[in-house]
mmCIF file of C-alpha atoms in Angstrom:
data_model
loop_
_atom_site.group_PDB
_atom_site.id
_atom_site.type_symbol
_atom_site.label_atom_id
_atom_site.label_comp_id
_atom_site.label_asym_id
_atom_site.label_seq_id
_atom_site.Cartn_x
_atom_site.Cartn_y
_atom_site.Cartn_z
ATOM 1 C CA MET A 1 -44.961 -46.471 49.837
ATOM 2 C CA MET A 2 -43.394 -43.630 48.012
ATOM 3 C CA THR A 3 -43.208 -40.190 49.494
ATOM 4 C CA ARG A 4 -43.454 -36.930 47.691
ATOM 5 C CA SER A 5 -39.778 -36.392 47.593
ATOM 6 C CA ASP A 6 -39.353 -39.828 45.953
ATOM 7 C CA HIS A 7 -41.819 -39.007 43.413
ATOM 8 C CA LEU A 8 -39.996 -35.745 42.653
ATOM 9 C CA GLN A 9 -36.676 -37.339 42.451
ATOM 10 C CA ARG A 10 -38.092 -40.007 39.958
ATOM 11 C CA ASP A 11 -39.627 -37.406 37.846
ATOM 12 C CA MET A 12 -36.379 -35.223 37.752
ATOM 13 C CA GLY A 13 -34.505 -38.318 36.856
ATOM 14 C CA ARG A 14 -36.840 -38.925 33.701
ATOM 15 C CA LYS A 15 -36.489 -35.400 32.733
ATOM 16 C CA ILE A 16 -32.856 -35.345 32.710
ATOM 17 C CA ARG A 17 -32.585 -38.737 30.813
ATOM 18 C CA TRP A 18 -35.008 -37.441 28.282
ATOM 19 C CA ARG A 19 -32.981 -34.032 27.927
ATOM 20 C CA GLN A 20 -29.724 -36.006 27.572
ATOM 21 C CA ARG A 21 -31.272 -38.196 24.657
ATOM 22 C CA ALA A 22 -33.244 -35.219 23.029
ATOM 23 C CA GLY A 23 -30.068 -32.620 23.395
ATOM 24 C CA GLY A 24 -27.646 -35.062 21.807
ATOM 25 C CA GLY A 25 -27.332 -33.137 18.445
ATOM 26 C CA PHE A 26 -27.736 -29.737 17.109
ATOM 27 C CA THR A 27 -30.848 -28.606 15.173
ATOM 28 C CA LEU A 28 -30.865 -27.299 11.822
ATOM 29 C CA ILE A 29 -31.538 -23.776 12.909
ATOM 30 C CA GLU A 30 -28.718 -23.849 15.325
ATOM 31 C CA LEU A 31 -26.143 -24.865 12.633
ATOM 32 C CA LEU A 32 -27.618 -22.310 10.190
ATOM 33 C CA ILE A 33 -27.392 -19.357 12.684
ATOM 34 C CA THR A 34 -23.805 -20.504 13.648
ATOM 35 C CA LEU A 35 -22.818 -20.477 9.907
ATOM 36 C CA VAL A 36 -24.358 -16.984 9.411
ATOM 37 C CA ILE A 37 -22.308 -15.648 12.285
ATOM 38 C CA ILE A 38 -19.184 -17.103 11.054
ATOM 39 C CA ALA A 39 -19.912 -15.820 7.470
ATOM 40 C CA LEU A 40 -20.388 -12.167 8.924
ATOM 41 C CA LEU A 41 -17.089 -12.488 10.958
ATOM 42 C CA ALA A 42 -15.239 -13.742 7.938
ATOM 43 C CA SER A 43 -16.677 -10.973 5.596
ATOM 44 C CA GLY A 44 -15.650 -8.329 8.079
ATOM 45 C CA ALA A 45 -12.092 -9.829 8.342
ATOM 46 C CA VAL A 46 -11.729 -9.623 4.434
ATOM 47 C CA SER A 47 -12.688 -6.069 4.338
ATOM 48 C CA LEU A 48 -10.317 -5.264 7.087
ATOM 49 C CA TRP A 49 -7.530 -6.976 5.253
ATOM 50 C CA SER A 50 -8.136 -5.297 2.025
ATOM 51 C CA VAL A 51 -7.804 -1.962 3.842
ATOM 52 C CA ALA A 52 -4.781 -3.093 5.581
ATOM 53 C CA VAL A 53 -3.230 -4.089 1.955
ATOM 54 C CA GLN A 54 -4.210 -0.808 0.572
ATOM 55 C CA ARG A 55 -2.645 1.262 3.574
ATOM 56 C CA GLN A 56 0.581 -0.703 3.077
ATOM 57 C CA LYS A 57 0.665 0.283 -0.758
ATOM 58 C CA GLU A 58 -0.154 3.861 0.235
ATOM 59 C CA SER A 59 2.850 4.108 2.587
ATOM 60 C CA GLU A 60 4.992 2.391 -0.053
ATOM 61 C CA LEU A 61 3.941 5.110 -2.581
ATOM 62 C CA ARG A 62 4.751 7.902 -0.151
ATOM 63 C CA SER A 63 8.017 6.635 0.543
ATOM 64 C CA ASN A 64 9.016 6.050 -3.061
ATOM 65 C CA LEU A 65 7.988 9.466 -4.012
ATOM 66 C CA ARG A 66 9.752 11.165 -1.243
ATOM 67 C CA GLN A 67 12.868 9.176 -2.376
ATOM 68 C CA ILE A 68 12.631 10.054 -6.107
ATOM 69 C CA ARG A 69 11.790 13.682 -5.178
ATOM 70 C CA GLU A 70 14.834 14.016 -2.794
ATOM 71 C CA ALA A 71 17.033 12.504 -5.469
ATOM 72 C CA ILE A 72 15.889 15.067 -8.045
ATOM 73 C CA ASP A 73 16.505 17.962 -5.599
ATOM 74 C CA ALA A 74 20.103 16.457 -4.952
ATOM 75 C CA TYR A 75 20.759 16.441 -8.531
ATOM 76 C CA LYS A 76 19.627 19.768 -9.094
ATOM 77 C CA TYR A 77 21.658 21.064 -6.096
ATOM 78 C CA ALA A 78 24.811 19.278 -7.625
ATOM 79 C CA SER A 79 23.785 20.725 -10.950
ATOM 80 C CA ASP A 80 23.663 24.192 -9.461
ATOM 81 C CA THR A 81 26.968 23.910 -7.524
ATOM 82 C CA GLY A 82 28.913 22.834 -10.652
ATOM 83 C CA ARG A 83 29.396 19.217 -9.738
ATOM 84 C CA ILE A 84 27.317 18.128 -12.785
ATOM 85 C CA PRO A 85 27.979 19.851 -16.137
ATOM 86 C CA HIS A 86 24.927 21.090 -18.027
ATOM 87 C CA ALA A 87 24.338 23.255 -20.784
ATOM 88 C CA VAL A 88 23.511 26.965 -20.553
ATOM 89 C CA ASP A 89 20.029 26.451 -21.564
ATOM 90 C CA ALA A 90 19.357 23.454 -19.556
ATOM 91 C CA SER A 91 17.215 23.613 -16.343
ATOM 92 C CA GLY A 92 19.836 21.626 -14.199
ATOM 93 C CA TYR A 93 17.280 18.764 -13.538
ATOM 94 C CA PRO A 94 18.176 15.210 -14.471
ATOM 95 C CA PRO A 95 17.392 14.175 -17.962
ATOM 96 C CA SER A 96 15.605 10.955 -16.873
ATOM 97 C CA LEU A 97 14.933 8.780 -13.693
ATOM 98 C CA GLU A 98 17.630 6.181 -15.058
ATOM 99 C CA SER A 99 20.261 9.091 -14.724
ATOM 100 C CA LEU A 100 19.501 9.317 -11.060
ATOM 101 C CA ALA A 101 20.425 5.532 -10.450
ATOM 102 C CA ALA A 102 23.052 5.428 -13.080
ATOM 103 C CA GLY A 103 24.954 8.372 -11.655
ATOM 104 C CA MET A 104 26.689 11.357 -13.185
ATOM 105 C CA GLU A 105 30.300 12.094 -13.331
ATOM 106 C CA ASP A 106 31.529 14.617 -10.648
ATOM 107 C CA ALA A 107 33.091 17.598 -12.475
ATOM 108 C CA LYS A 108 34.851 18.667 -9.377
ATOM 109 C CA SER A 109 36.418 15.293 -8.423
ATOM 110 C CA PRO A 110 39.974 14.949 -9.743
ATOM 111 C CA ASP A 111 39.430 11.272 -10.511
ATOM 112 C CA ARG A 112 36.041 11.966 -11.985
ATOM 113 C CA ARG A 113 34.016 9.716 -9.633
ATOM 114 C CA ARG A 114 30.450 9.225 -10.226
ATOM 115 C CA ILE A 115 27.699 10.895 -8.056
ATOM 116 C CA TYR A 116 24.859 8.461 -7.377
ATOM 117 C CA PHE A 117 21.540 9.915 -6.430
ATOM 118 C CA LEU A 118 19.443 6.498 -6.156
ATOM 119 C CA ARG A 119 20.703 2.964 -5.777
ATOM 120 C CA ARG A 120 17.714 1.975 -7.940
ATOM 121 C CA VAL A 121 14.658 3.613 -9.235
ATOM 122 C CA PRO A 122 11.579 2.597 -6.980
ATOM 123 C CA ARG A 123 8.497 1.393 -8.642
ATOM 124 C CA ASP A 124 4.945 2.730 -8.245
ATOM 125 C CA PRO A 125 3.107 -0.027 -6.168
ATOM 126 C CA PHE A 126 -0.126 0.820 -7.944
ATOM 127 C CA ALA A 127 1.491 0.508 -11.553
ATOM 128 C CA ASP A 128 1.668 -2.705 -13.605
ATOM 129 C CA PRO A 129 4.187 -4.990 -12.077
ATOM 130 C CA SER A 130 5.262 -6.165 -15.634
ATOM 131 C CA LEU A 131 6.597 -2.742 -16.626
ATOM 132 C CA PRO A 132 10.143 -1.582 -15.567
ATOM 133 C CA PRO A 133 10.232 0.649 -12.532
ATOM 134 C CA GLU A 134 11.022 3.940 -14.561
ATOM 135 C CA LYS A 135 8.139 3.438 -16.889
ATOM 136 C CA THR A 136 5.763 3.121 -13.744
ATOM 137 C CA TRP A 137 5.801 6.924 -12.998
ATOM 138 C CA GLY A 138 4.303 9.996 -14.793
ATOM 139 C CA LEU A 139 6.956 12.597 -15.425
ATOM 140 C CA ARG A 140 6.736 16.359 -15.336
ATOM 141 C CA SER A 141 9.308 18.494 -17.047
ATOM 142 C CA TYR A 142 10.625 21.838 -15.674
ATOM 143 C CA ALA A 143 8.540 23.676 -18.647
ATOM 144 C CA SER A 144 5.499 21.789 -17.967
ATOM 145 C CA PRO A 145 2.658 23.665 -16.013
ATOM 146 C CA PRO A 146 1.705 21.955 -12.549
ATOM 147 C CA ASP A 147 -2.047 21.599 -13.533
ATOM 148 C CA ASP A 148 -1.077 19.791 -16.792
ATOM 149 C CA PRO A 149 2.088 17.844 -16.263
ATOM 150 C CA GLN A 150 3.947 16.496 -19.373
ATOM 151 C CA PRO A 151 7.093 14.918 -20.020
ATOM 152 C CA GLY A 152 9.980 16.816 -21.600
ATOM 153 C CA LYS A 153 13.836 17.315 -21.799
ATOM 154 C CA ASP A 154 14.221 16.838 -17.994
ATOM 155 C CA VAL A 155 12.433 15.448 -15.009
ATOM 156 C CA TYR A 156 11.194 18.151 -12.528
ATOM 157 C CA ASP A 157 8.666 15.933 -10.609
ATOM 158 C CA VAL A 158 7.057 12.520 -10.672
ATOM 159 C CA TYR A 159 3.558 11.412 -9.947
ATOM 160 C CA SER A 160 1.545 8.234 -9.879
ATOM 161 C CA GLN A 161 -0.124 7.282 -12.994
ATOM 162 C CA SER A 162 -2.877 5.332 -11.002
ATOM 163 C CA GLU A 163 -6.388 6.384 -11.467
ATOM 164 C CA LYS A 164 -7.412 5.218 -8.007
ATOM 165 C CA GLN A 165 -8.100 7.254 -4.989
ATOM 166 C CA GLY A 166 -6.301 6.906 -1.614
ATOM 167 C CA LEU A 167 -8.184 6.191 1.642
ATOM 168 C CA ASN A 168 -8.085 9.990 2.313
ATOM 169 C CA GLY A 169 -10.181 10.528 -0.986
ATOM 170 C CA VAL A 170 -7.228 12.211 -2.904
ATOM 171 C CA PRO A 171 -6.400 10.651 -6.194
ATOM 172 C CA TYR A 172 -2.886 9.001 -6.085
ATOM 173 C CA SER A 173 -1.863 11.152 -9.258
ATOM 174 C CA LEU A 174 -2.152 14.369 -6.974
ATOM 175 C CA TRP A 175 0.092 12.948 -4.220
#
């Protein structure tokens, strides 16, 4: 005769075997929930990746603007100290971005060495990649007002021609 504990063991064994047979696969609802969770995680990763790419381009833009502006200031200093000859009515700023990389003849050097202000003209990372680097920047001449920058006889400042806004909300053209 079977005791109560024998009956319990037999019933437990049946339940375990039934769960093993029934739980052998995933239900459709479990698979759908898993796919939804994976899709949400993937969309979050894509948005983080796009912000990281934009942040990297912004960092490159800041660096390139700083390089060009420092080169323009160095050119002006060389012009003011007489190392680069210029006309009396000229501002003393470089005539073009290309002249910063091409260099100018040093008037104070006995062997007329060239002074270089840039190794190469950096490009605006937000500009069309098919353009040459010099054409990716907006130019402001010395005679141009700050609120309406226009190119002219010289290069007093540069700015991005991109109409996009930075992560800080300021348009790249105002950086």
